[in-house]
JSON list of C-alpha atoms in Angstrom, two decimals:
[
{"chain": "Z", "resi": 30, "resn": "MET", "atom": "CA", "xyz": [40.90, 164.79, 6.96]},
{"chain": "Z", "resi": 31, "resn": "THR", "atom": "CA", "xyz": [42.32, 163.55, 3.75]},
{"chain": "Z", "resi": 32, "resn": "THR", "atom": "CA", "xyz": [40.00, 161.65, 1.22]},
{"chain": "Z", "resi": 33, "resn": "GLN", "atom": "CA", "xyz": [39.88, 159.88, -2.10]},
{"chain": "Z", "resi": 34, "resn": "LYS", "atom": "CA", "xyz": [40.66, 163.11, -3.85]},
{"chain": "Z", "resi": 35, "resn": "SER", "atom": "CA", "xyz": [44.17, 163.31, -2.19]},
{"chain": "Z", "resi": 36, "resn": "PHE", "atom": "CA", "xyz": [44.81, 159.52, -3.04]},
{"chain": "Z", "resi": 37, "resn": "LYS", "atom": "CA", "xyz": [43.88, 160.56, -6.73]},
{"chain": "Z", "resi": 38, "resn": "THR", "atom": "CA", "xyz": [46.52, 163.44, -6.58]},
{"chain": "Z", "resi": 39, "resn": "ARG", "atom": "CA", "xyz": [49.28, 160.86, -5.53]},
{"chain": "Z", "resi": 40, "resn": "VAL", "atom": "CA", "xyz": [48.20, 158.79, -8.29]},
{"chain": "Z", "resi": 41, "resn": "ARG", "atom": "CA", "xyz": [48.64, 161.59, -10.80]},
{"chain": "Z", "resi": 42, "resn": "ALA", "atom": "CA", "xyz": [51.93, 162.73, -9.37]},
{"chain": "Z", "resi": 43, "resn": "ARG", "atom": "CA", "xyz": [53.23, 159.21, -9.86]},
{"chain": "Z", "resi": 44, "resn": "MET", "atom": "CA", "xyz": [51.79, 158.98, -13.57]},
{"chain": "Z", "resi": 45, "resn": "ALA", "atom": "CA", "xyz": [53.85, 162.36, -14.05]},
{"chain": "Z", "resi": 46, "resn": "LYS", "atom": "CA", "xyz": [56.97, 160.76, -12.63]},
{"chain": "Z", "resi": 47, "resn": "THR", "atom": "CA", "xyz": [57.15, 157.56, -14.07]},
{"chain": "Z", "resi": 48, "resn": "GLY", "atom": "CA", "xyz": [55.21, 157.95, -17.28]},
{"chain": "Z", "resi": 49, "resn": "GLU", "atom": "CA", "xyz": [52.59, 155.20, -16.21]},
{"chain": "Z", "resi": 50, "resn": "SER", "atom": "CA", "xyz": [48.96, 155.13, -17.35]},
{"chain": "Z", "resi": 51, "resn": "TYR", "atom": "CA", "xyz": [46.51, 155.94, -14.70]},
{"chain": "Z", "resi": 52, "resn": "ALA", "atom": "CA", "xyz": [45.52, 152.34, -13.82]},
{"chain": "Z", "resi": 53, "resn": "THR", "atom": "CA", "xyz": [49.10, 151.21, -13.62]},
{"chain": "Z", "resi": 54, "resn": "ALA", "atom": "CA", "xyz": [50.13, 154.02, -11.10]},
{"chain": "Z", "resi": 55, "resn": "ARG", "atom": "CA", "xyz": [46.94, 153.57, -9.16]},
{"chain": "Z", "resi": 56, "resn": "ARG", "atom": "CA", "xyz": [47.72, 149.90, -9.18]},
{"chain": "Z", "resi": 57, "resn": "GLN", "atom": "CA", "xyz": [51.35, 150.23, -7.88]},
{"chain": "Z", "resi": 58, "resn": "LEU", "atom": "CA", "xyz": [50.14, 152.71, -4.99]},
{"chain": "Z", "resi": 59, "resn": "LEU", "atom": "CA", "xyz": [47.51, 150.28, -3.83]},
{"chain": "Z", "resi": 60, "resn": "ALA", "atom": "CA", "xyz": [50.09, 147.36, -3.93]},
{"chain": "Z", "resi": 61, "resn": "LYS", "atom": "CA", "xyz": [52.25, 149.33, -1.53]},
{"chain": "Z", "resi": 62, "resn": "ALA", "atom": "CA", "xyz": [49.39, 149.05, 1.27]},
{"chain": "Z", "resi": 63, "resn": "THR", "atom": "CA", "xyz": [49.26, 145.24, 0.92]},
{"chain": "Z", "resi": 64, "resn": "THR", "atom": "CA", "xyz": [53.05, 144.21, 0.28]},
{"chain": "Z", "resi": 65, "resn": "GLY", "atom": "CA", "xyz": [54.49, 146.03, 3.47]},
{"chain": "Z", "resi": 66, "resn": "THR", "atom": "CA", "xyz": [56.82, 147.99, 1.17]},
{"chain": "Z", "resi": 67, "resn": "PRO", "atom": "CA", "xyz": [58.98, 150.35, 3.52]},
{"chain": "Z", "resi": 68, "resn": "ALA", "atom": "CA", "xyz": [58.16, 154.00, 3.95]},
{"chain": "Z", "resi": 69, "resn": "PRO", "atom": "CA", "xyz": [61.28, 156.44, 3.75]},
{"chain": "Z", "resi": 70, "resn": "THR", "atom": "CA", "xyz": [62.70, 157.62, 6.99]},
{"chain": "Z", "resi": 71, "resn": "THR", "atom": "CA", "xyz": [63.58, 160.91, 8.41]},
{"chain": "Z", "resi": 72, "resn": "ALA", "atom": "CA", "xyz": [66.73, 162.10, 9.74]},
{"chain": "Z", "resi": 73, "resn": "GLY", "atom": "CA", "xyz": [67.26, 161.43, 13.57]},
{"chain": "Z", "resi": 74, "resn": "THR", "atom": "CA", "xyz": [64.49, 158.86, 13.69]},
{"chain": "Z", "resi": 75, "resn": "PRO", "atom": "CA", "xyz": [64.99, 155.11, 13.79]},
{"chain": "Z", "resi": 76, "resn": "ASP", "atom": "CA", "xyz": [64.03, 152.66, 10.59]},
{"chain": "Z", "resi": 77, "resn": "PRO", "atom": "CA", "xyz": [60.55, 151.73, 10.81]},
{"chain": "Z", "resi": 78, "resn": "VAL", "atom": "CA", "xyz": [59.71, 148.39, 12.28]},
{"chain": "Z", "resi": 79, "resn": "PRO", "atom": "CA", "xyz": [58.30, 145.72, 9.95]},
{"chain": "Z", "resi": 80, "resn": "ALA", "atom": "CA", "xyz": [54.74, 145.24, 10.12]},
{"chain": "Z", "resi": 81, "resn": "ALA", "atom": "CA", "xyz": [54.89, 141.82, 11.02]},
{"chain": "Z", "resi": 82, "resn": "ALA", "atom": "CA", "xyz": [57.33, 141.72, 13.49]},
{"chain": "Z", "resi": 83, "resn": "GLY", "atom": "CA", "xyz": [57.24, 138.94, 16.42]},
{"chain": "Z", "resi": 84, "resn": "GLY", "atom": "CA", "xyz": [57.45, 139.50, 20.02]},
{"chain": "Z", "resi": 85, "resn": "ARG", "atom": "CA", "xyz": [55.93, 142.71, 21.13]},
{"chain": "Z", "resi": 86, "resn": "GLY", "atom": "CA", "xyz": [53.22, 144.30, 19.69]},
{"chain": "Z", "resi": 87, "resn": "GLN", "atom": "CA", "xyz": [53.20, 147.20, 17.27]},
{"chain": "Z", "resi": 88, "resn": "ARG", "atom": "CA", "xyz": [51.72, 149.53, 19.70]},
{"chain": "Z", "resi": 89, "resn": "ASP", "atom": "CA", "xyz": [54.81, 148.64, 22.07]},
{"chain": "Z", "resi": 90, "resn": "ARG", "atom": "CA", "xyz": [57.16, 149.10, 19.05]},
{"chain": "Z", "resi": 91, "resn": "VAL", "atom": "CA", "xyz": [55.85, 152.40, 17.58]},
{"chain": "Z", "resi": 92, "resn": "SER", "atom": "CA", "xyz": [55.20, 155.30, 19.95]},
{"chain": "Z", "resi": 93, "resn": "ASP", "atom": "CA", "xyz": [52.26, 157.43, 19.57]},
{"chain": "Z", "resi": 94, "resn": "ALA", "atom": "CA", "xyz": [54.71, 160.43, 18.80]},
{"chain": "Z", "resi": 95, "resn": "VAL", "atom": "CA", "xyz": [56.18, 158.49, 15.95]},
{"chain": "Z", "resi": 96, "resn": "LEU", "atom": "CA", "xyz": [52.86, 157.34, 14.80]},
{"chain": "Z", "resi": 97, "resn": "ARG", "atom": "CA", "xyz": [51.20, 160.87, 14.48]},
{"chain": "Z", "resi": 98, "resn": "GLU", "atom": "CA", "xyz": [54.11, 162.22, 12.81]},
{"chain": "Z", "resi": 99, "resn": "ARG", "atom": "CA", "xyz": [53.98, 159.73, 10.00]},
{"chain": "Z", "resi": 100, "resn": "THR", "atom": "CA", "xyz": [50.29, 159.10, 9.88]},
{"chain": "Z", "resi": 101, "resn": "GLY", "atom": "CA", "xyz": [48.40, 162.07, 11.31]},
{"chain": "Z", "resi": 102, "resn": "ARG", "atom": "CA", "xyz": [47.03, 160.28, 14.06]},
{"chain": "Z", "resi": 103, "resn": "ALA", "atom": "CA", "xyz": [48.14, 158.31, 17.26]},
{"chain": "Z", "resi": 104, "resn": "TRP", "atom": "CA", "xyz": [47.04, 154.64, 18.29]},
{"chain": "Z", "resi": 105, "resn": "ASP", "atom": "CA", "xyz": [43.93, 155.36, 20.05]},
{"chain": "Z", "resi": 106, "resn": "ASP", "atom": "CA", "xyz": [42.96, 157.74, 17.27]},
{"chain": "Z", "resi": 107, "resn": "TRP", "atom": "CA", "xyz": [43.06, 155.20, 14.68]},
{"chain": "Z", "resi": 108, "resn": "PHE", "atom": "CA", "xyz": [41.76, 152.46, 16.83]},
{"chain": "Z", "resi": 109, "resn": "ARG", "atom": "CA", "xyz": [38.43, 154.56, 17.55]},
{"chain": "Z", "resi": 110, "resn": "LEU", "atom": "CA", "xyz": [38.16, 155.35, 13.50]},
{"chain": "Z", "resi": 111, "resn": "LEU", "atom": "CA", "xyz": [38.71, 151.86, 12.47]},
{"chain": "Z", "resi": 112, "resn": "ASP", "atom": "CA", "xyz": [36.09, 150.56, 15.16]},
{"chain": "Z", "resi": 113, "resn": "GLU", "atom": "CA", "xyz": [33.56, 153.20, 13.79]},
{"chain": "Z", "resi": 114, "resn": "TRP", "atom": "CA", "xyz": [34.41, 151.91, 10.17]},
{"chain": "Z", "resi": 115, "resn": "GLY", "atom": "CA", "xyz": [33.90, 148.10, 11.24]},
{"chain": "Z", "resi": 116, "resn": "ALA", "atom": "CA", "xyz": [37.63, 147.21, 10.94]},
{"chain": "Z", "resi": 117, "resn": "ALA", "atom": "CA", "xyz": [37.14, 144.21, 13.00]},
{"chain": "Z", "resi": 118, "resn": "GLU", "atom": "CA", "xyz": [34.73, 142.58, 10.53]},
{"chain": "Z", "resi": 119, "resn": "ARG", "atom": "CA", "xyz": [37.07, 143.20, 7.47]},
{"chain": "Z", "resi": 120, "resn": "GLY", "atom": "CA", "xyz": [40.09, 141.64, 5.91]},
{"chain": "Z", "resi": 121, "resn": "HIS", "atom": "CA", "xyz": [43.51, 142.75, 6.67]},
{"chain": "Z", "resi": 122, "resn": "THR", "atom": "CA", "xyz": [44.09, 143.79, 2.72]},
{"chain": "Z", "resi": 123, "resn": "GLU", "atom": "CA", "xyz": [40.80, 145.61, 2.85]},
{"chain": "Z", "resi": 124, "resn": "ILE", "atom": "CA", "xyz": [41.77, 147.61, 6.11]},
{"chain": "Z", "resi": 125, "resn": "ALA", "atom": "CA", "xyz": [45.34, 148.59, 4.50]},
{"chain": "Z", "resi": 126, "resn": "ARG", "atom": "CA", "xyz": [43.59, 149.75, 1.27]},
{"chain": "Z", "resi": 127, "resn": "TRP", "atom": "CA", "xyz": [41.13, 152.00, 3.22]},
{"chain": "Z", "resi": 128, "resn": "LEU", "atom": "CA", "xyz": [43.66, 153.44, 5.20]},
{"chain": "Z", "resi": 129, "resn": "VAL", "atom": "CA", "xyz": [45.72, 154.45, 2.00]},
{"chain": "Z", "resi": 130, "resn": "THR", "atom": "CA", "xyz": [42.66, 155.40, -0.30]},
{"chain": "Z", "resi": 131, "resn": "THR", "atom": "CA", "xyz": [40.45, 157.24, 2.12]},
{"chain": "Z", "resi": 132, "resn": "HIS", "atom": "CA", "xyz": [42.98, 158.66, 4.68]},
{"chain": "Z", "resi": 133, "resn": "ASP", "atom": "CA", "xyz": [46.16, 159.05, 2.68]},
{"chain": "Z", "resi": 134, "resn": "VAL", "atom": "CA", "xyz": [48.45, 156.90, 4.82]},
{"chain": "Z", "resi": 135, "resn": "PRO", "atom": "CA", "xyz": [51.36, 155.93, 2.97]},
{"chain": "Z", "resi": 136, "resn": "GLY", "atom": "CA", "xyz": [51.48, 151.99, 2.27]},
{"chain": "Z", "resi": 137, "resn": "TRP", "atom": "CA", "xyz": [53.95, 150.71, 4.78]},
{"chain": "Z", "resi": 138, "resn": "TRP", "atom": "CA", "xyz": [52.38, 152.73, 7.66]},
{"chain": "Z", "resi": 139, "resn": "ALA", "atom": "CA", "xyz": [48.94, 151.41, 6.61]},
{"chain": "Z", "resi": 140, "resn": "GLN", "atom": "CA", "xyz": [50.26, 148.05, 7.11]},
{"chain": "Z", "resi": 141, "resn": "THR", "atom": "CA", "xyz": [51.99, 149.06, 10.75]},
{"chain": "Z", "resi": 142, "resn": "VAL", "atom": "CA", "xyz": [48.35, 150.57, 11.68]},
{"chain": "Z", "resi": 143, "resn": "THR", "atom": "CA", "xyz": [46.47, 147.29, 10.44]},
{"chain": "Z", "resi": 144, "resn": "VAL", "atom": "CA", "xyz": [48.77, 144.84, 12.22]},
{"chain": "Z", "resi": 145, "resn": "GLY", "atom": "CA", "xyz": [48.29, 147.01, 15.37]},
{"chain": "Z", "resi": 146, "resn": "TYR", "atom": "CA", "xyz": [44.69, 147.20, 15.32]},
{"chain": "Z", "resi": 147, "resn": "GLU", "atom": "CA", "xyz": [44.35, 143.51, 14.64]},
{"chain": "Z", "resi": 148, "resn": "GLN", "atom": "CA", "xyz": [46.53, 142.81, 17.60]},
{"chain": "Z", "resi": 149, "resn": "ALA", "atom": "CA", "xyz": [44.68, 145.08, 19.86]},
{"chain": "Z", "resi": 150, "resn": "ARG", "atom": "CA", "xyz": [41.66, 143.72, 18.94]},
{"chain": "Z", "resi": 151, "resn": "GLY", "atom": "CA", "xyz": [42.46, 140.25, 19.64]},
{"chain": "Z", "resi": 152, "resn": "LEU", "atom": "CA", "xyz": [42.47, 139.06, 15.79]},
{"chain": "Z", "resi": 153, "resn": "ARG", "atom": "CA", "xyz": [46.23, 137.90, 15.90]},
{"chain": "Z", "resi": 154, "resn": "GLU", "atom": "CA", "xyz": [49.04, 137.56, 18.14]},
{"chain": "Z", "resi": 155, "resn": "PRO", "atom": "CA", "xyz": [52.38, 139.34, 17.95]},
{"chain": "Z", "resi": 156, "resn": "GLY", "atom": "CA", "xyz": [53.94, 137.47, 15.00]},
{"chain": "Z", "resi": 157, "resn": "GLN", "atom": "CA", "xyz": [51.09, 135.81, 14.01]},
{"chain": "Z", "resi": 158, "resn": "ARG", "atom": "CA", "xyz": [49.57, 136.43, 10.76]},
{"chain": "Z", "resi": 159, "resn": "ARG", "atom": "CA", "xyz": [45.62, 137.36, 10.54]},
{"chain": "Z", "resi": 160, "resn": "GLY", "atom": "CA", "xyz": [43.69, 133.65, 10.38]},
{"chain": "Z", "resi": 161, "resn": "GLY", "atom": "CA", "xyz": [46.66, 132.06, 11.90]},
{"chain": "Z", "resi": 162, "resn": "GLY", "atom": "CA", "xyz": [50.25, 131.07, 11.44]},
{"chain": "Z", "resi": 163, "resn": "PHE", "atom": "CA", "xyz": [53.24, 132.64, 12.47]},
{"chain": "Z", "resi": 164, "resn": "GLU", "atom": "CA", "xyz": [56.21, 134.50, 11.10]},
{"chain": "Z", "resi": 165, "resn": "ALA", "atom": "CA", "xyz": [59.44, 136.60, 11.74]},
{"chain": "Z", "resi": 166, "resn": "THR", "atom": "CA", "xyz": [60.96, 139.65, 10.51]},
{"chain": "Z", "resi": 167, "resn": "GLY", "atom": "CA", "xyz": [64.28, 141.45, 10.63]},
{"chain": "Z", "resi": 168, "resn": "SER", "atom": "CA", "xyz": [65.73, 144.59, 8.73]},
{"chain": "Z", "resi": 169, "resn": "ARG", "atom": "CA", "xyz": [68.96, 146.24, 8.62]},
{"chain": "Z", "resi": 170, "resn": "THR", "atom": "CA", "xyz": [70.35, 149.26, 6.77]},
{"chain": "Z", "resi": 171, "resn": "VAL", "atom": "CA", "xyz": [73.96, 148.75, 5.35]},
{"chain": "Z", "resi": 172, "resn": "ALA", "atom": "CA", "xyz": [76.29, 150.94, 3.88]},
{"chain": "Z", "resi": 173, "resn": "VAL", "atom": "CA", "xyz": [76.47, 149.41, 0.46]},
{"chain": "Z", "resi": 174, "resn": "PRO", "atom": "CA", "xyz": [74.79, 149.65, -3.00]},
{"chain": "Z", "resi": 175, "resn": "VAL", "atom": "CA", "xyz": [71.76, 147.81, -3.05]},
{"chain": "Z", "resi": 176, "resn": "ALA", "atom": "CA", "xyz": [73.09, 145.20, -5.83]},
{"chain": "Z", "resi": 177, "resn": "VAL", "atom": "CA", "xyz": [75.86, 144.51, -3.41]},
{"chain": "Z", "resi": 178, "resn": "LEU", "atom": "CA", "xyz": [73.43, 143.81, -0.73]},
{"chain": "Z", "resi": 179, "resn": "PHE", "atom": "CA", "xyz": [70.96, 141.56, -2.95]},
{"chain": "Z", "resi": 180, "resn": "ALA", "atom": "CA", "xyz": [74.38, 139.65, -4.02]},
{"chain": "Z", "resi": 181, "resn": "ALA", "atom": "CA", "xyz": [75.07, 138.70, -0.45]},
{"chain": "Z", "resi": 182, "resn": "PHE", "atom": "CA", "xyz": [71.74, 136.51, -0.42]},
{"chain": "Z", "resi": 183, "resn": "ALA", "atom": "CA", "xyz": [71.65, 135.46, -4.17]},
{"chain": "Z", "resi": 184, "resn": "ASP", "atom": "CA", "xyz": [75.48, 134.31, -4.28]},
{"chain": "Z", "resi": 185, "resn": "GLU", "atom": "CA", "xyz": [75.98, 131.21, -2.26]},
{"chain": "Z", "resi": 186, "resn": "ALA", "atom": "CA", "xyz": [79.27, 131.72, -1.64]},
{"chain": "Z", "resi": 187, "resn": "VAL", "atom": "CA", "xyz": [78.90, 135.22, -0.21]},
{"chain": "Z", "resi": 188, "resn": "ARG", "atom": "CA", "xyz": [75.72, 133.86, 1.55]},
{"chain": "Z", "resi": 189, "resn": "ARG", "atom": "CA", "xyz": [77.82, 131.24, 3.26]},
{"chain": "Z", "resi": 190, "resn": "ARG", "atom": "CA", "xyz": [79.95, 134.01, 4.90]},
{"chain": "Z", "resi": 191, "resn": "TRP", "atom": "CA", "xyz": [77.55, 135.12, 6.94]},
{"chain": "Z", "resi": 192, "resn": "LEU", "atom": "CA", "xyz": [74.75, 132.59, 6.93]},
{"chain": "Z", "resi": 193, "resn": "PRO", "atom": "CA", "xyz": [76.61, 129.07, 7.25]},
{"chain": "Z", "resi": 194, "resn": "ASP", "atom": "CA", "xyz": [75.31, 126.02, 8.01]},
{"chain": "Z", "resi": 195, "resn": "VAL", "atom": "CA", "xyz": [71.74, 126.48, 6.59]},
{"chain": "Z", "resi": 196, "resn": "PRO", "atom": "CA", "xyz": [70.65, 124.69, 3.42]},
{"chain": "Z", "resi": 197, "resn": "VAL", "atom": "CA", "xyz": [68.63, 127.38, 1.47]},
{"chain": "Z", "resi": 198, "resn": "ARG", "atom": "CA", "xyz": [67.16, 126.38, -1.87]},
{"chain": "Z", "resi": 199, "resn": "VAL", "atom": "CA", "xyz": [66.45, 129.50, -3.90]},
{"chain": "Z", "resi": 200, "resn": "ARG", "atom": "CA", "xyz": [62.64, 129.84, -5.29]},
{"chain": "Z", "resi": 201, "resn": "THR", "atom": "CA", "xyz": [63.08, 132.92, -6.99]},
{"chain": "Z", "resi": 202, "resn": "ALA", "atom": "CA", "xyz": [65.64, 135.83, -7.25]},
{"chain": "Z", "resi": 203, "resn": "THR", "atom": "CA", "xyz": [64.93, 138.90, -8.91]},
{"chain": "Z", "resi": 204, "resn": "ALA", "atom": "CA", "xyz": [67.93, 141.15, -8.88]},
{"chain": "Z", "resi": 205, "resn": "PRO", "atom": "CA", "xyz": [68.16, 143.54, -7.19]},
{"chain": "Z", "resi": 206, "resn": "LYS", "atom": "CA", "xyz": [64.83, 143.77, -5.51]},
{"chain": "Z", "resi": 207, "resn": "THR", "atom": "CA", "xyz": [63.59, 140.39, -4.24]},
{"chain": "Z", "resi": 208, "resn": "PHE", "atom": "CA", "xyz": [65.04, 136.95, -2.96]},
{"chain": "Z", "resi": 209, "resn": "ARG", "atom": "CA", "xyz": [62.61, 133.96, -1.98]},
{"chain": "Z", "resi": 210, "resn": "ALA", "atom": "CA", "xyz": [63.74, 130.76, -0.82]},
{"chain": "Z", "resi": 211, "resn": "ASP", "atom": "CA", "xyz": [63.06, 127.64, 1.21]},
{"chain": "Z", "resi": 212, "resn": "TRP", "atom": "CA", "xyz": [64.84, 127.45, 4.58]},
{"chain": "Z", "resi": 213, "resn": "ALA", "atom": "CA", "xyz": [66.68, 124.25, 6.08]},
{"chain": "Z", "resi": 214, "resn": "GLY", "atom": "CA", "xyz": [64.56, 122.06, 3.70]},
{"chain": "Z", "resi": 215, "resn": "GLY", "atom": "CA", "xyz": [61.02, 123.37, 4.74]},
{"chain": "Z", "resi": 216, "resn": "PRO", "atom": "CA", "xyz": [58.21, 123.81, 5.73]},
{"chain": "Z", "resi": 217, "resn": "THR", "atom": "CA", "xyz": [59.22, 127.48, 6.47]},
{"chain": "Z", "resi": 218, "resn": "ARG", "atom": "CA", "xyz": [60.73, 129.89, 3.86]},
{"chain": "Z", "resi": 219, "resn": "ILE", "atom": "CA", "xyz": [61.97, 133.58, 3.55]},
{"chain": "Z", "resi": 220, "resn": "ALA", "atom": "CA", "xyz": [61.09, 136.51, 1.64]},
{"chain": "Z", "resi": 221, "resn": "VAL", "atom": "CA", "xyz": [63.65, 139.15, 1.18]},
{"chain": "Z", "resi": 222, "resn": "GLY", "atom": "CA", "xyz": [63.05, 142.64, -0.19]},
{"chain": "Z", "resi": 223, "resn": "PHE", "atom": "CA", "xyz": [65.83, 145.20, -1.00]},
{"chain": "Z", "resi": 224, "resn": "THR", "atom": "CA", "xyz": [65.48, 149.02, -0.91]},
{"chain": "Z", "resi": 225, "resn": "PRO", "atom": "CA", "xyz": [68.03, 151.62, -2.08]},
{"chain": "Z", "resi": 226, "resn": "ALA", "atom": "CA", "xyz": [68.83, 154.44, 0.26]},
{"chain": "Z", "resi": 227, "resn": "GLY", "atom": "CA", "xyz": [70.98, 156.36, -2.07]},
{"chain": "Z", "resi": 228, "resn": "GLU", "atom": "CA", "xyz": [73.96, 155.37, -4.11]},
{"chain": "Z", "resi": 229, "resn": "ALA", "atom": "CA", "xyz": [76.04, 153.64, -1.33]},
{"chain": "Z", "resi": 230, "resn": "LYS", "atom": "CA", "xyz": [73.43, 152.80, 1.24]},
{"chain": "Z", "resi": 231, "resn": "ALA", "atom": "CA", "xyz": [70.48, 149.97, 1.08]},
{"chain": "Z", "resi": 232, "resn": "ARG", "atom": "CA", "xyz": [68.02, 148.30, 3.44]},
{"chain": "Z", "resi": 233, "resn": "VAL", "atom": "CA", "xyz": [67.31, 144.46, 3.84]},
{"chain": "Z", "resi": 234, "resn": "ALA", "atom": "CA", "xyz": [63.85, 143.22, 5.12]},
{"chain": "Z", "resi": 235, "resn": "VAL", "atom": "CA", "xyz": [63.58, 139.47, 5.84]},
{"chain": "Z", "resi": 236, "resn": "LEU", "atom": "CA", "xyz": [60.22, 137.64, 6.23]},
{"chain": "Z", "resi": 237, "resn": "HIS", "atom": "CA", "xyz": [60.52, 134.23, 7.83]},
{"chain": "Z", "resi": 238, "resn": "GLU", "atom": "CA", "xyz": [57.38, 132.52, 7.02]},
{"chain": "Z", "resi": 239, "resn": "LYS", "atom": "CA", "xyz": [54.98, 129.13, 8.05]},
{"chain": "Z", "resi": 240, "resn": "LEU", "atom": "CA", "xyz": [56.34, 129.00, 11.60]},
{"chain": "Z", "resi": 241, "resn": "ALA", "atom": "CA", "xyz": [54.94, 126.73, 13.85]},
{"chain": "Z", "resi": 242, "resn": "ASP", "atom": "CA", "xyz": [54.17, 128.93, 16.94]},
{"chain": "Z", "resi": 243, "resn": "ALA", "atom": "CA", "xyz": [55.08, 132.10, 18.76]},
{"chain": "Z", "resi": 244, "resn": "ASP", "atom": "CA", "xyz": [58.00, 130.60, 20.44]},
{"chain": "Z", "resi": 245, "resn": "GLU", "atom": "CA", "xyz": [59.64, 129.61, 17.15]},
{"chain": "Z", "resi": 246, "resn": "ALA", "atom": "CA", "xyz": [58.83, 132.97, 15.84]},
{"chain": "Z", "resi": 247, "resn": "ASP", "atom": "CA", "xyz": [60.45, 134.56, 18.83]},
{"chain": "Z", "resi": 248, "resn": "ARG", "atom": "CA", "xyz": [63.60, 132.46, 18.28]},
{"chain": "Z", "resi": 249, "resn": "LEU", "atom": "CA", "xyz": [63.88, 133.22, 14.64]},
{"chain": "Z", "resi": 250, "resn": "ARG", "atom": "CA", "xyz": [63.39, 137.14, 15.25]},
{"chain": "Z", "resi": 251, "resn": "ALA", "atom": "CA", "xyz": [66.43, 137.23, 17.60]},
{"chain": "Z", "resi": 252, "resn": "TYR", "atom": "CA", "xyz": [68.43, 135.00, 14.91]},
{"chain": "Z", "resi": 253, "resn": "TRP", "atom": "CA", "xyz": [67.64, 137.28, 12.06]},
{"chain": "Z", "resi": 254, "resn": "ARG", "atom": "CA", "xyz": [68.84, 140.23, 14.19]},
{"chain": "Z", "resi": 255, "resn": "ASP", "atom": "CA", "xyz": [71.83, 138.51, 14.86]},
{"chain": "Z", "resi": 256, "resn": "ARG", "atom": "CA", "xyz": [72.49, 137.20, 11.48]},
{"chain": "Z", "resi": 257, "resn": "LEU", "atom": "CA", "xyz": [71.73, 140.66, 9.76]},
{"chain": "Z", "resi": 258, "resn": "ALA", "atom": "CA", "xyz": [74.22, 142.36, 12.10]},
{"chain": "Z", "resi": 259, "resn": "ALA", "atom": "CA", "xyz": [76.81, 139.70, 11.04]},
{"chain": "Z", "resi": 260, "resn": "LEU", "atom": "CA", "xyz": [75.95, 140.50, 7.30]},
{"chain": "Z", "resi": 261, "resn": "LYS", "atom": "CA", "xyz": [76.28, 144.45, 7.95]},
{"chain": "Z", "resi": 262, "resn": "GLN", "atom": "CA", "xyz": [79.51, 143.74, 9.60]},
{"chain": "Z", "resi": 263, "resn": "LEU", "atom": "CA", "xyz": [80.74, 141.76, 6.69]},
{"chain": "Z", "resi": 264, "resn": "LEU", "atom": "CA", "xyz": [79.80, 144.24, 4.04]},
{"chain": "Z", "resi": 265, "resn": "GLU", "atom": "CA", "xyz": [81.06, 147.13, 5.66]},
{"chain": "Z", "resi": 266, "resn": "SER", "atom": "CA", "xyz": [84.48, 145.92, 6.71]},
{"chain": "Z", "resi": 267, "resn": "PRO", "atom": "CA", "xyz": [87.57, 147.70, 5.04]},
{"chain": "Z", "resi": 268, "resn": "GLU", "atom": "CA", "xyz": [88.54, 144.28, 3.46]},
{"chain": "Z", "resi": 269, "resn": "GLU", "atom": "CA", "xyz": [85.11, 144.19, 1.58]},
{"chain": "Z", "resi": 270, "resn": "THR", "atom": "CA", "xyz": [85.43, 147.56, 0.40]},
{"chain": "Z", "resi": 271, "resn": "ARG", "atom": "CA", "xyz": [88.99, 147.21, -1.25]}
]
């Protein structure tokens, strides 16, 4: 079993790589446990499923085999361990941080296990945030540099080509990492993250927040699946790469 010592090793490894102080490196690693930053995928496996995905629960979306490969334990093993620790009485962030620091679970997968546990114990429905409120997510890997993928959201002219007829009011846009905007006049909004996957490939993950109910979450989950497929087709078309 991994312990706090292994987490400290990861902190020091980041320090050596980035030149950050211990406190900064530690803070950055802990942030990955609470923001859902995707973990790298391996060849031959599908892209991981966002932790807050609507519709089916996390246990239906991530198999025992994949979870064991990425975290060292299957669903029932994690549920048993979390029950013994008293996770049902703790907050989402505290659970995810405990998985990272005590069991060395990568941040994105700590989110996955935490949400799966909360769903299994009736603390949230699929697509629902802990404590109420619903959200939907979508993600896609596109064969373009991350700057191009970011511009497809931030550049209004490009955005209209794959996301037509939707008024979007930009709140913040930090190239080429994040994009936040109010959706169709509110009250819902989107938070978009971009992750490079090499020089000519990048991944986009969309979180659509403040939804009214599970039906709206399901509808928007299907909507984003369709729109991100259209975005991928647009950016990867031969005309766009000329």
